[in-house]
PDB file of C-alpha atoms in Angstrom:
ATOM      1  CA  UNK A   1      97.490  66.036 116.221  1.00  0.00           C
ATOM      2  CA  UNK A   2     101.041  65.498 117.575  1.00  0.00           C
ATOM      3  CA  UNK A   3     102.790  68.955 118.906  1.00  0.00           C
ATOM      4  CA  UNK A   4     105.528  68.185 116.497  1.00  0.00           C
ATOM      5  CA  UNK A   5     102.971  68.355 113.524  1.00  0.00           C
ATOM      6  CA  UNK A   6     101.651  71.447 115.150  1.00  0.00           C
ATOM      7  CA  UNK A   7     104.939  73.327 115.752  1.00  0.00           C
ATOM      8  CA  UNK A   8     105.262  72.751 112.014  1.00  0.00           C
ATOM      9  CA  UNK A   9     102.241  74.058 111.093  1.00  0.00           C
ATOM     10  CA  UNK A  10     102.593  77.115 113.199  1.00  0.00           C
ATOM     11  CA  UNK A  11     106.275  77.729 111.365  1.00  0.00           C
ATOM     12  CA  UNK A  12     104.886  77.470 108.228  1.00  0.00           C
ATOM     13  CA  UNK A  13     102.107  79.842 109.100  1.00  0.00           C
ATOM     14  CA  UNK A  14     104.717  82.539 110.285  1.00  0.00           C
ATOM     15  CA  UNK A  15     106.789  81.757 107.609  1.00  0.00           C
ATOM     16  CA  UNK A  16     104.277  82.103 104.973  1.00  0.00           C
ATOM     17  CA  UNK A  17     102.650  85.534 106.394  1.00  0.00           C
ATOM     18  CA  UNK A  18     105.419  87.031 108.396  1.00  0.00           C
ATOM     19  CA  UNK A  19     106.567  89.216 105.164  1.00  0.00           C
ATOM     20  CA  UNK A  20     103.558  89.762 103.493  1.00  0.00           C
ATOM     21  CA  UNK A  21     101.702  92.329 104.252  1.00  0.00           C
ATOM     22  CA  UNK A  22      98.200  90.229 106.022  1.00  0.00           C
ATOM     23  CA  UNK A  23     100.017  90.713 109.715  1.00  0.00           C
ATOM     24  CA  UNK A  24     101.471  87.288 110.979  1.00  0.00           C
ATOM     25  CA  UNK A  25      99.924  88.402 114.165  1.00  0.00           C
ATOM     26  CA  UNK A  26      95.932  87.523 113.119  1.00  0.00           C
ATOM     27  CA  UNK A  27      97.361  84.323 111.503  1.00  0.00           C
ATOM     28  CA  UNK A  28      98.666  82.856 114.429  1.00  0.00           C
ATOM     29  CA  UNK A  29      95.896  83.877 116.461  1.00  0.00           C
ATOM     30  CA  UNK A  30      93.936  81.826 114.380  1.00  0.00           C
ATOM     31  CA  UNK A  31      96.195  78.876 114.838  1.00  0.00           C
ATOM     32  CA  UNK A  32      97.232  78.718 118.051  1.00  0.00           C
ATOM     33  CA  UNK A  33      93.457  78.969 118.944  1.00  0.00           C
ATOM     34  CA  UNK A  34      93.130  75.521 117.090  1.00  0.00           C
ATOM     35  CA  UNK A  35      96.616  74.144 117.705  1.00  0.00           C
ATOM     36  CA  UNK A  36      97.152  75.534 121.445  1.00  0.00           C
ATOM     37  CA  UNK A  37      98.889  78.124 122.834  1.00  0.00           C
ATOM     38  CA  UNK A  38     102.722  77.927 122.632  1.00  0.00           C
ATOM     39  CA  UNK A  39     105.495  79.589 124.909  1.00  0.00           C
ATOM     40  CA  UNK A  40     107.285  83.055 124.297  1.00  0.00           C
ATOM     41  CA  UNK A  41     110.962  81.671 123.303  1.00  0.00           C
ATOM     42  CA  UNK A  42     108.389  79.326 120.559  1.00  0.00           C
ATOM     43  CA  UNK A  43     107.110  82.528 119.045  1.00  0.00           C
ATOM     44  CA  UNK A  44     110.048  84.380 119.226  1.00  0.00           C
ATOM     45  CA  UNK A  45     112.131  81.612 117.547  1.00  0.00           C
ATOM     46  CA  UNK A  46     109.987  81.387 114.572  1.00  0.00           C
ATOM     47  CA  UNK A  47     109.781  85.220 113.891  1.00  0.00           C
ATOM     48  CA  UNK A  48     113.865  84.476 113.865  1.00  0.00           C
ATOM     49  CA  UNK A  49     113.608  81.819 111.378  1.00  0.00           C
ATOM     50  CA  UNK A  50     111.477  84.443 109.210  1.00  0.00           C
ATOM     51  CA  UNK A  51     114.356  87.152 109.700  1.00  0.00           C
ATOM     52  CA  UNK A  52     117.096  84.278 108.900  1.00  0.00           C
ATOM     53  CA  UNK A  53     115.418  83.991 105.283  1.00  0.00           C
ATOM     54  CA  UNK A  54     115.229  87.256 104.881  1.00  0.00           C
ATOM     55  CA  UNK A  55     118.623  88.160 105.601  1.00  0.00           C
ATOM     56  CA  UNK A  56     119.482  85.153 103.328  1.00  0.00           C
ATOM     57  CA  UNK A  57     117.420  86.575 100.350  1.00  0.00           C
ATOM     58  CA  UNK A  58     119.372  90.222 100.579  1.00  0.00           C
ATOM     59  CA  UNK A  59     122.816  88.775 102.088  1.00  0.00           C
ATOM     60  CA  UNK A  60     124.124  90.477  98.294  1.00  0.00           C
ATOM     61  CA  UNK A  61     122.471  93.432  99.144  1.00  0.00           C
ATOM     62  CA  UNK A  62     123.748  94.176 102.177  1.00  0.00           C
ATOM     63  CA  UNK A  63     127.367  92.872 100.959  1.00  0.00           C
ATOM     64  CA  UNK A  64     127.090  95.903  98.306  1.00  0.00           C
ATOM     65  CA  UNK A  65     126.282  98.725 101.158  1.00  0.00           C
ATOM     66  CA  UNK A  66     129.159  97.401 103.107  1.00  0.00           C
ATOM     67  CA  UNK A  67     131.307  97.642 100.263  1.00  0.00           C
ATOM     68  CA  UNK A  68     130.615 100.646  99.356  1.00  0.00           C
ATOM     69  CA  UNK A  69     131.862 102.282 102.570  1.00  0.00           C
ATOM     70  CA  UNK A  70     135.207 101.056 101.295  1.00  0.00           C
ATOM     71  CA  UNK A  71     134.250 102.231  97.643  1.00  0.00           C
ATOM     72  CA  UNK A  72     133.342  99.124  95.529  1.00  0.00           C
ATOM     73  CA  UNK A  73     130.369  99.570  93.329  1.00  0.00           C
ATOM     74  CA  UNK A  74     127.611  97.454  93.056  1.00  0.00           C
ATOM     75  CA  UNK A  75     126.640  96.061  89.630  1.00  0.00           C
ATOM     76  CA  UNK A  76     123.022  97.092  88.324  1.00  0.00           C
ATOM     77  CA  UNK A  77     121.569  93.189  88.691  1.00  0.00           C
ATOM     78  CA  UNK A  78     121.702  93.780  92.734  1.00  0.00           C
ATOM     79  CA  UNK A  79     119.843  96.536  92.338  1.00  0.00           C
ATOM     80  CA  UNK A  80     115.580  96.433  92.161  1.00  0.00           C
ATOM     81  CA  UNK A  81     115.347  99.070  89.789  1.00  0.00           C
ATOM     82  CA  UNK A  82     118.145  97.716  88.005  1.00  0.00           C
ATOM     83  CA  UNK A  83     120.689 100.646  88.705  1.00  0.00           C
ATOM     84  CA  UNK A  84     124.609 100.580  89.554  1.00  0.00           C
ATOM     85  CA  UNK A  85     125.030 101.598  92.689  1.00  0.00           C
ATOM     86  CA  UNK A  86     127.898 103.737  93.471  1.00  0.00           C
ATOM     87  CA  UNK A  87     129.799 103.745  96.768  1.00  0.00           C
ATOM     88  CA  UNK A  88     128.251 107.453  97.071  1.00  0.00           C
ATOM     89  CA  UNK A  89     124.986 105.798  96.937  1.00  0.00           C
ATOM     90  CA  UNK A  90     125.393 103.091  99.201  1.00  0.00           C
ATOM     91  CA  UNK A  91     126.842 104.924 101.774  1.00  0.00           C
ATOM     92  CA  UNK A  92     123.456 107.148 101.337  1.00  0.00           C
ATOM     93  CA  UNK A  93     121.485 104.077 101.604  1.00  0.00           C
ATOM     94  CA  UNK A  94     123.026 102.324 104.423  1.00  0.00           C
ATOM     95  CA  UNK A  95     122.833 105.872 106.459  1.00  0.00           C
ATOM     96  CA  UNK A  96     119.165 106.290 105.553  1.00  0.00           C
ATOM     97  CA  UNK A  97     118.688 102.095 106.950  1.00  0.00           C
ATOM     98  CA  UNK A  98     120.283 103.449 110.196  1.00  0.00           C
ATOM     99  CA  UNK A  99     118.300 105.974 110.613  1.00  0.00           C
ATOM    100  CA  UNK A 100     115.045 104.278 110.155  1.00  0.00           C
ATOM    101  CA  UNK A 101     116.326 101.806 112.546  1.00  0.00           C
ATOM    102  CA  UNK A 102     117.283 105.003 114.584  1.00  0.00           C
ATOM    103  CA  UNK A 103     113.851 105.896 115.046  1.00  0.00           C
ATOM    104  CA  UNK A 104     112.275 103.107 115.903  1.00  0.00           C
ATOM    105  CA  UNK A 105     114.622 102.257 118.713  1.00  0.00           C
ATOM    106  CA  UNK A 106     114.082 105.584 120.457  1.00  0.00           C
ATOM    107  CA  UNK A 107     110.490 105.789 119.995  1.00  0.00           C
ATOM    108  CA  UNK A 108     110.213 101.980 120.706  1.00  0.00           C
ATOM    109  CA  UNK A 109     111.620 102.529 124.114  1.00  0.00           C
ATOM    110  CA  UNK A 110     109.609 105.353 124.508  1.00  0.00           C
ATOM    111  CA  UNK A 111     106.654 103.325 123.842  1.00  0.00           C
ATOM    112  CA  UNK A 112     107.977 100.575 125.784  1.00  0.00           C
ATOM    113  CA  UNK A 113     108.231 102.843 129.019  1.00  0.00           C
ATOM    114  CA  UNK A 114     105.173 104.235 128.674  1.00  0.00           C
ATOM    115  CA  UNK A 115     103.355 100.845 128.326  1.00  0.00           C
ATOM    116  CA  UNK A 116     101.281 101.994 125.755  1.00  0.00           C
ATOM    117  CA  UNK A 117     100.376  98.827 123.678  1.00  0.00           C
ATOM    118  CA  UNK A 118      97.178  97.234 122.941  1.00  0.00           C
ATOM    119  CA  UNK A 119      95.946  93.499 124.449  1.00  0.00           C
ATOM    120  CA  UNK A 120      96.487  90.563 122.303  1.00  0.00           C
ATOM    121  CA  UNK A 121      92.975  90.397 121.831  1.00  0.00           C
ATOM    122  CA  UNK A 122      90.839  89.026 118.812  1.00  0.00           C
ATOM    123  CA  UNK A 123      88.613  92.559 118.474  1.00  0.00           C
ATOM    124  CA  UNK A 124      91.368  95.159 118.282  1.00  0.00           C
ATOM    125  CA  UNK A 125      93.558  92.786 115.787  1.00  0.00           C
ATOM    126  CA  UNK A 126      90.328  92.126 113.824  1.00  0.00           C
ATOM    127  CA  UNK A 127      89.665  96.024 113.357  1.00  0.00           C
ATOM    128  CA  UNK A 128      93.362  96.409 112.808  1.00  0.00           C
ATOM    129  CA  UNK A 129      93.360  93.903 109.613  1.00  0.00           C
ATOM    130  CA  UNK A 130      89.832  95.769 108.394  1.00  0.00           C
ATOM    131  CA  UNK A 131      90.971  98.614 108.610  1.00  0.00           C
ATOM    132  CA  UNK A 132      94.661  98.465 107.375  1.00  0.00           C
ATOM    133  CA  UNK A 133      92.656  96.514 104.467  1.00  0.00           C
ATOM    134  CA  UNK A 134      90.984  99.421 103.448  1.00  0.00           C
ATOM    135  CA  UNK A 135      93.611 102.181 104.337  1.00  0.00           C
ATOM    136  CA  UNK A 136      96.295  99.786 101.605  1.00  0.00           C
ATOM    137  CA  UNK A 137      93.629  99.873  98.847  1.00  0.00           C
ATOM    138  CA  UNK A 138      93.113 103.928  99.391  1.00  0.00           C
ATOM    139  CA  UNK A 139      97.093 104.365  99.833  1.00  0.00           C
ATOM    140  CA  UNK A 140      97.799 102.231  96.918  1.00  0.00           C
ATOM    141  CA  UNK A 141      95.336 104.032  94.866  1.00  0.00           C
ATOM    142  CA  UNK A 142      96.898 107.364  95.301  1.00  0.00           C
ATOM    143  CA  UNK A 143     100.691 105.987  95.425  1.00  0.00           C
ATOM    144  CA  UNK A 144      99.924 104.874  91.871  1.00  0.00           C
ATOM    145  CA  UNK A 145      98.787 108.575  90.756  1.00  0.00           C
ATOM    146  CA  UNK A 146     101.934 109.920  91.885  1.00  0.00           C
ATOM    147  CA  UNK A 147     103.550 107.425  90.056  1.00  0.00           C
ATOM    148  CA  UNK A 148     101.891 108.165  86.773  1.00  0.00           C
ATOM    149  CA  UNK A 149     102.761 112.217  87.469  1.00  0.00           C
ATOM    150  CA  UNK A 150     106.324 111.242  88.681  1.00  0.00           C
ATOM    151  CA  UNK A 151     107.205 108.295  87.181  1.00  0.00           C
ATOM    152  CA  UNK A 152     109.121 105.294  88.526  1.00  0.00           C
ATOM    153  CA  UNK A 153     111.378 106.589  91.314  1.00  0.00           C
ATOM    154  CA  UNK A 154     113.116 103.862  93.180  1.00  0.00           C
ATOM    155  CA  UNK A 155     115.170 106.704  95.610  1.00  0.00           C
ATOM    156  CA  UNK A 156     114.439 106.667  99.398  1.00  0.00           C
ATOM    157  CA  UNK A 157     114.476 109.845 100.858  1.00  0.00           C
ATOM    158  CA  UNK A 158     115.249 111.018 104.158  1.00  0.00           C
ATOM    159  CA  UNK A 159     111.580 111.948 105.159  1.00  0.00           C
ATOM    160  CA  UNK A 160     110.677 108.003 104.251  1.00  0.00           C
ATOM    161  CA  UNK A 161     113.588 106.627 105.468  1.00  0.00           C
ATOM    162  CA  UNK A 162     112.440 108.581 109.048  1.00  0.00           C
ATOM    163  CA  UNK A 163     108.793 108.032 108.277  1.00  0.00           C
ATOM    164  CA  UNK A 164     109.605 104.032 107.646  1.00  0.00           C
ATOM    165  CA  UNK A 165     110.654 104.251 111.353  1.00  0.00           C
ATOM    166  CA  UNK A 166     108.009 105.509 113.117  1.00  0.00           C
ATOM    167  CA  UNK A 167     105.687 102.933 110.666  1.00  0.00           C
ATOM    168  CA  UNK A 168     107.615 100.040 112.566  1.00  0.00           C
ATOM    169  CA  UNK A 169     106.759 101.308 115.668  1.00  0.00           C
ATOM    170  CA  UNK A 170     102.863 102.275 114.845  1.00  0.00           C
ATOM    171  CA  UNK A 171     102.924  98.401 113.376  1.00  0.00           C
ATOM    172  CA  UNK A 172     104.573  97.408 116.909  1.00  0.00           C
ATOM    173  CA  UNK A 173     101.740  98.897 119.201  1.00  0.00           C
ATOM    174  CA  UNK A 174      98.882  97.838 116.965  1.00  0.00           C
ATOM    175  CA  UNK A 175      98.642  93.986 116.590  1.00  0.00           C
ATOM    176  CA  UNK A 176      97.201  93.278 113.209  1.00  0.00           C
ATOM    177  CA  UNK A 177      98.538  96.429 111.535  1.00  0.00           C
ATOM    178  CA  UNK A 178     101.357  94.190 109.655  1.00  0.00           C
ATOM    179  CA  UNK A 179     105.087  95.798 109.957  1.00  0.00           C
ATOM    180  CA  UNK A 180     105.599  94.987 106.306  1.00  0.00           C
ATOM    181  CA  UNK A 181     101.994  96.495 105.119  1.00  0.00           C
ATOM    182  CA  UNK A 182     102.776  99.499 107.160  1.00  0.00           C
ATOM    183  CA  UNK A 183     106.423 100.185 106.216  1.00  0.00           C
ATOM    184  CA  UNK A 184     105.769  99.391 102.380  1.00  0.00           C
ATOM    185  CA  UNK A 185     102.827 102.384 102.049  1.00  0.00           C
ATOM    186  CA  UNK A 186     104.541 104.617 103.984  1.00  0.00           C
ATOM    187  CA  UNK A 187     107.343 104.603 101.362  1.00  0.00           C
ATOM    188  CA  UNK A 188     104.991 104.150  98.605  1.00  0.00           C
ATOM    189  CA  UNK A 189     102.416 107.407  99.713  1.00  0.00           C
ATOM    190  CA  UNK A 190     105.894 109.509 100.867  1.00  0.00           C
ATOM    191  CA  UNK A 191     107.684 109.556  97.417  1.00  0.00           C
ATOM    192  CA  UNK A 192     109.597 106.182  96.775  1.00  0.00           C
ATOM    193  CA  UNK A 193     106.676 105.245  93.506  1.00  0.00           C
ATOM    194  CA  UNK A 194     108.508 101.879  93.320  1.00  0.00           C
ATOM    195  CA  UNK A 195     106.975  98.976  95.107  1.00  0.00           C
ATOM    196  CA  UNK A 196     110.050  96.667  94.509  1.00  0.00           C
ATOM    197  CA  UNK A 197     111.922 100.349  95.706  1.00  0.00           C
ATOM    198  CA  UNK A 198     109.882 100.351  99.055  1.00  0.00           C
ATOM    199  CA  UNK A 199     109.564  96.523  99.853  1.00  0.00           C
ATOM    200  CA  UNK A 200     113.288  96.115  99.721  1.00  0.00           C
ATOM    201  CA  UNK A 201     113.642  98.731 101.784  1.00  0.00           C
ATOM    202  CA  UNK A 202     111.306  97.882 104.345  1.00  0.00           C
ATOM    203  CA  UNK A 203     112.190  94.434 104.180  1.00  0.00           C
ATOM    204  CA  UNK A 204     116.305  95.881 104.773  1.00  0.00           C
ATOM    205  CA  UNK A 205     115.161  97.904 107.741  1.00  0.00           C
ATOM    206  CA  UNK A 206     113.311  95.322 109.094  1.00  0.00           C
ATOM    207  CA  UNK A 207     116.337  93.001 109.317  1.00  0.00           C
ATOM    208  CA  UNK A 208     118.009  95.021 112.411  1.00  0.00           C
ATOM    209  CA  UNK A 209     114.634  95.869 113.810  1.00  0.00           C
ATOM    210  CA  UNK A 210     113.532  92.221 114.288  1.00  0.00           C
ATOM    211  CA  UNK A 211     116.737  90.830 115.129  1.00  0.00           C
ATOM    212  CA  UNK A 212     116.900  93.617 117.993  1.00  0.00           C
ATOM    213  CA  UNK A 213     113.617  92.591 119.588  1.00  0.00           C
ATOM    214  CA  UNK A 214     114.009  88.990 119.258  1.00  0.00           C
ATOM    215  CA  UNK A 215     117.262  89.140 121.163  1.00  0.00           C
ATOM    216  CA  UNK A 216     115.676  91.761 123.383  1.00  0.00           C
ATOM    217  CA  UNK A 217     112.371  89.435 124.259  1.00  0.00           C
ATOM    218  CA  UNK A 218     114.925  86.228 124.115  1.00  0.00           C
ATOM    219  CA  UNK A 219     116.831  87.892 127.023  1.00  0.00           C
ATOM    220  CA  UNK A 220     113.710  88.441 128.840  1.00  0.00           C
ATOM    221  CA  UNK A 221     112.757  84.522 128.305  1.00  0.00           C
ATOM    222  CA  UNK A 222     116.009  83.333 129.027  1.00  0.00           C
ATOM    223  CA  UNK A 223     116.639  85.431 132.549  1.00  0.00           C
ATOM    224  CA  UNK A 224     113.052  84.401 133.446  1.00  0.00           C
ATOM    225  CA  UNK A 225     113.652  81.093 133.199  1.00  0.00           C
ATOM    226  CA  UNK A 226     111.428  79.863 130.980  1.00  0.00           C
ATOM    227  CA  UNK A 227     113.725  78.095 128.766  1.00  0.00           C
ATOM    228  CA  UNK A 228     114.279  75.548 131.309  1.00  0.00           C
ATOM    229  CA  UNK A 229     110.877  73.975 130.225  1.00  0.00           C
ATOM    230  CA  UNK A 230     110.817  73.989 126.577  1.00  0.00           C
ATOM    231  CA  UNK A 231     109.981  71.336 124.389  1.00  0.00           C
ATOM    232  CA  UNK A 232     113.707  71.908 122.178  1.00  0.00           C
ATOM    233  CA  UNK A 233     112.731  69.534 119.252  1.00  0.00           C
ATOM    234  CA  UNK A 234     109.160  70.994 118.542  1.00  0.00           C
ATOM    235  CA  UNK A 235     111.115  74.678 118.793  1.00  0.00           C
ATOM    236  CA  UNK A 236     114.112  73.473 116.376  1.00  0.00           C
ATOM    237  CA  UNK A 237     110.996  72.151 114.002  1.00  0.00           C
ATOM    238  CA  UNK A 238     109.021  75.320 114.099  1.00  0.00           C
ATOM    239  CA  UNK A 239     112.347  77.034 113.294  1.00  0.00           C
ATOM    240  CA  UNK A 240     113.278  75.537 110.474  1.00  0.00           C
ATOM    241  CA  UNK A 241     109.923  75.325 109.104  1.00  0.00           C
ATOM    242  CA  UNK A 242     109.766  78.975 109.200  1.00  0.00           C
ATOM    243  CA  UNK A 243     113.034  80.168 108.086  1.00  0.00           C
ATOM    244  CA  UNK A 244     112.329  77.521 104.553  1.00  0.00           C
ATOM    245  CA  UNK A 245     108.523  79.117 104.060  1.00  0.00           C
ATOM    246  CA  UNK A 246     109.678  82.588 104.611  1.00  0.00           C
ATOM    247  CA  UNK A 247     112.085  82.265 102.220  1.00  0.00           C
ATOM    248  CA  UNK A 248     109.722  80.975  99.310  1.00  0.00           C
ATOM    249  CA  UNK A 249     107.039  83.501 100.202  1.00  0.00           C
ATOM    250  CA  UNK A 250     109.268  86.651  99.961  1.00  0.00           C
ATOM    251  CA  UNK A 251     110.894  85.015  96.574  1.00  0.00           C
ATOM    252  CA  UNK A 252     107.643  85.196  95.763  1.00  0.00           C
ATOM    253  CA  UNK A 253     105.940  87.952  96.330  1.00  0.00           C
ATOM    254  CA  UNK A 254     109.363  90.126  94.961  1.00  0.00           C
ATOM    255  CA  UNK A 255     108.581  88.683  91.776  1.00  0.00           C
ATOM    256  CA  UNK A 256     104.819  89.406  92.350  1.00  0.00           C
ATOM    257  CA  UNK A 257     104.819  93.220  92.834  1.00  0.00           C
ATOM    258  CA  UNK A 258     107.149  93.533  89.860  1.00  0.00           C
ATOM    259  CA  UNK A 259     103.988  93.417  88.052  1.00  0.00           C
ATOM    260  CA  UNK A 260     100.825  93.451  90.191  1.00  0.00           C
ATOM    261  CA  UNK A 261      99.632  95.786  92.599  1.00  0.00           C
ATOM    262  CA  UNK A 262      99.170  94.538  96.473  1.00  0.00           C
ATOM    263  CA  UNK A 263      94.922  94.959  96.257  1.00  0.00           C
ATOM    264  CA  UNK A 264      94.570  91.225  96.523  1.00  0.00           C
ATOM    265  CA  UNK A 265      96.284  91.309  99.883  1.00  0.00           C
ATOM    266  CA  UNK A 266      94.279  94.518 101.192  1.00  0.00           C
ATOM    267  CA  UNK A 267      90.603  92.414 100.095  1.00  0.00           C
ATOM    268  CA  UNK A 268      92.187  89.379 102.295  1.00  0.00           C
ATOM    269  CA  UNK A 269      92.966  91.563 105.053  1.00  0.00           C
ATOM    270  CA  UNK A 270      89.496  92.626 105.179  1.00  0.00           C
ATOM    271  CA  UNK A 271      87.754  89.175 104.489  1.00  0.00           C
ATOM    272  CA  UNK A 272      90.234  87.969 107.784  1.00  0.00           C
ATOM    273  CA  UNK A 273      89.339  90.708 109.962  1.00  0.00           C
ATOM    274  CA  UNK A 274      85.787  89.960 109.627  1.00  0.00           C
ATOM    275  CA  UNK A 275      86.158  86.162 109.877  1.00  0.00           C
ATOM    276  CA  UNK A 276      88.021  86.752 112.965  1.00  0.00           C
ATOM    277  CA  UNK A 277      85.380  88.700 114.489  1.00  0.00           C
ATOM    278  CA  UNK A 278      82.760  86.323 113.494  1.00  0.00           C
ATOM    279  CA  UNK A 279      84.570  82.645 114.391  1.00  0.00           C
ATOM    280  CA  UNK A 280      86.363  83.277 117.475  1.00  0.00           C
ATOM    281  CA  UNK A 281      85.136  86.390 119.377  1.00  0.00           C
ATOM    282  CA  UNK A 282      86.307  85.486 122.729  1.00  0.00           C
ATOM    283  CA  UNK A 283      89.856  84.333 121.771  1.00  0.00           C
ATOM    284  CA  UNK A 284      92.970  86.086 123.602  1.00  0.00           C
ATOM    285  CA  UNK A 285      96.008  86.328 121.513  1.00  0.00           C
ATOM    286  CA  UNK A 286      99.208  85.266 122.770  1.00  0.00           C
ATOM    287  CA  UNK A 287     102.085  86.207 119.755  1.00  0.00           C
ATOM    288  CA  UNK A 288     103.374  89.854 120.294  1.00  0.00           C
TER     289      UNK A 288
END
């Protein structure tokens, strides 16, 4: 296989599982074990291609908060839950996205300083799928009881906006856990009983949060040097590769929870996990 077919292949990978919630992390374990280990400023430019898409896919969303500090509503079709948003409100949203974002830049340092983070390993991301298989098919179970005693409720409160935030963190220390998996149930188990509701605003706080640590671990490649040896036309194909499948897999999987609950995704979680564990027990990840 040629390594631009591969950088392809490893785009479309994080493109395809980057916002779903199966962790892109036990994906490209799998892949790079097959298709070879790739550089830091490779993995981080793919996760940017993913964040590209999604900042494409909700560039009228985030128009309509920054309007609304000037006091322009937003019409009900930008909203999930089909609501008009009123500046009020999207001033309320937007503050609730900052904090979230808040909190998992304080407690990310925090973490960061203390240097507590797993290894990149196959066994800890393996039990990390399992187990965040089976902890999504519990939390989904009782976030759709509260639903049917609440109702549909598409508002994000303060306690999940701040709970959201820590999530991202937890996500960031445990490889496999899936930032998207983890943000989504949060919301879901915490009050917001819409799963279009809590995607979008995962998916909104997760904008800022990735774009932060990309430039963060880009930095970190860049002053090191590293980017002196890279192979620019396999990174540029990756890129692009990623940014187009991210975009059709989120499309998608909006449309998706509109009417289906996420089980599927928790049984795959679990079958992966235990494939991992069984196929390549001595592999070392390398993807952050």
């Amino acid at each position: 296989m040629t390594d631009l077919l591969a950088a392809l292949l490893l785009g479309i990978i994080e493109g395809i599982t980057e916002f779903l919630p199966i962790s892109s992390t036990g994906h490209l374990l799998i892949a790079q074990h097959w298709l070879g280990h790739r550089s830091d400023l490779f993995n981080i430019a793919i996760q940017a291609g993913a964040i590209l898409a999604i900042a494409l896919i909700y560039r009228q969303r985030l128009w309509d908060l920054a309007m609304g500090f000037v006091g322009r509503g937003a019409p009900s079709e930008h909203d999930p839950a089909g609501i008009a948003l009123r500046p009020s409100q999207a001033r309320d949203y937007a503050f609730k996205l900052g904090v979230a974002f808040g909190v998992t830049c304080v407690l990310g340092v925090i973490v960061k300083k203390l240097g507590f983070e797993l290894p990149d390993r196959v066994e800890p991301i393996a039990w990390a799928l399992i187990l965040g298989g089976v902890w999504m098919a519990v939390a989904e179970h009782f976030a759709a009881k509260r639903a049917q005693a609440l109702g549909e409720r598409s508002t994000i409160s303060w306690t999940v906006a701040i709970l959201v935030g820590i999530a991202q963190v937890v996500a960031g220390v445990f490889p496999g856990t899936s930032r998207s998996a983890a943000t989504i149930f949060v919301a879901l188990l915490f009050g917001t009983t819409s799963r279009v509701a809590a995607t979008e605003f995962a998916f909104l706080v997760g904008i800022p949060t990735m774009f932060a640590a990309t430039a963060y671990e880009l930095a970190d490649v860049v002053y090191s040097g590293q980017a002196a040896h890279e192979d620019w036309t396999a990174l540029a194909v990756a890129f692009v590769a990623s940014a187009i499948t991210a975009f059709i897999s989120v499309k998608w999987l909006l449309r998706y929870i509109q009417s289906n609950r996420f089980t599927v995704f928790a049984v795959y979680r679990v079958v992966l996990g235990v494939a991992l564990l069984l196929l390549l027990p001595a592999a070392t990840a390398s993807v952050g």
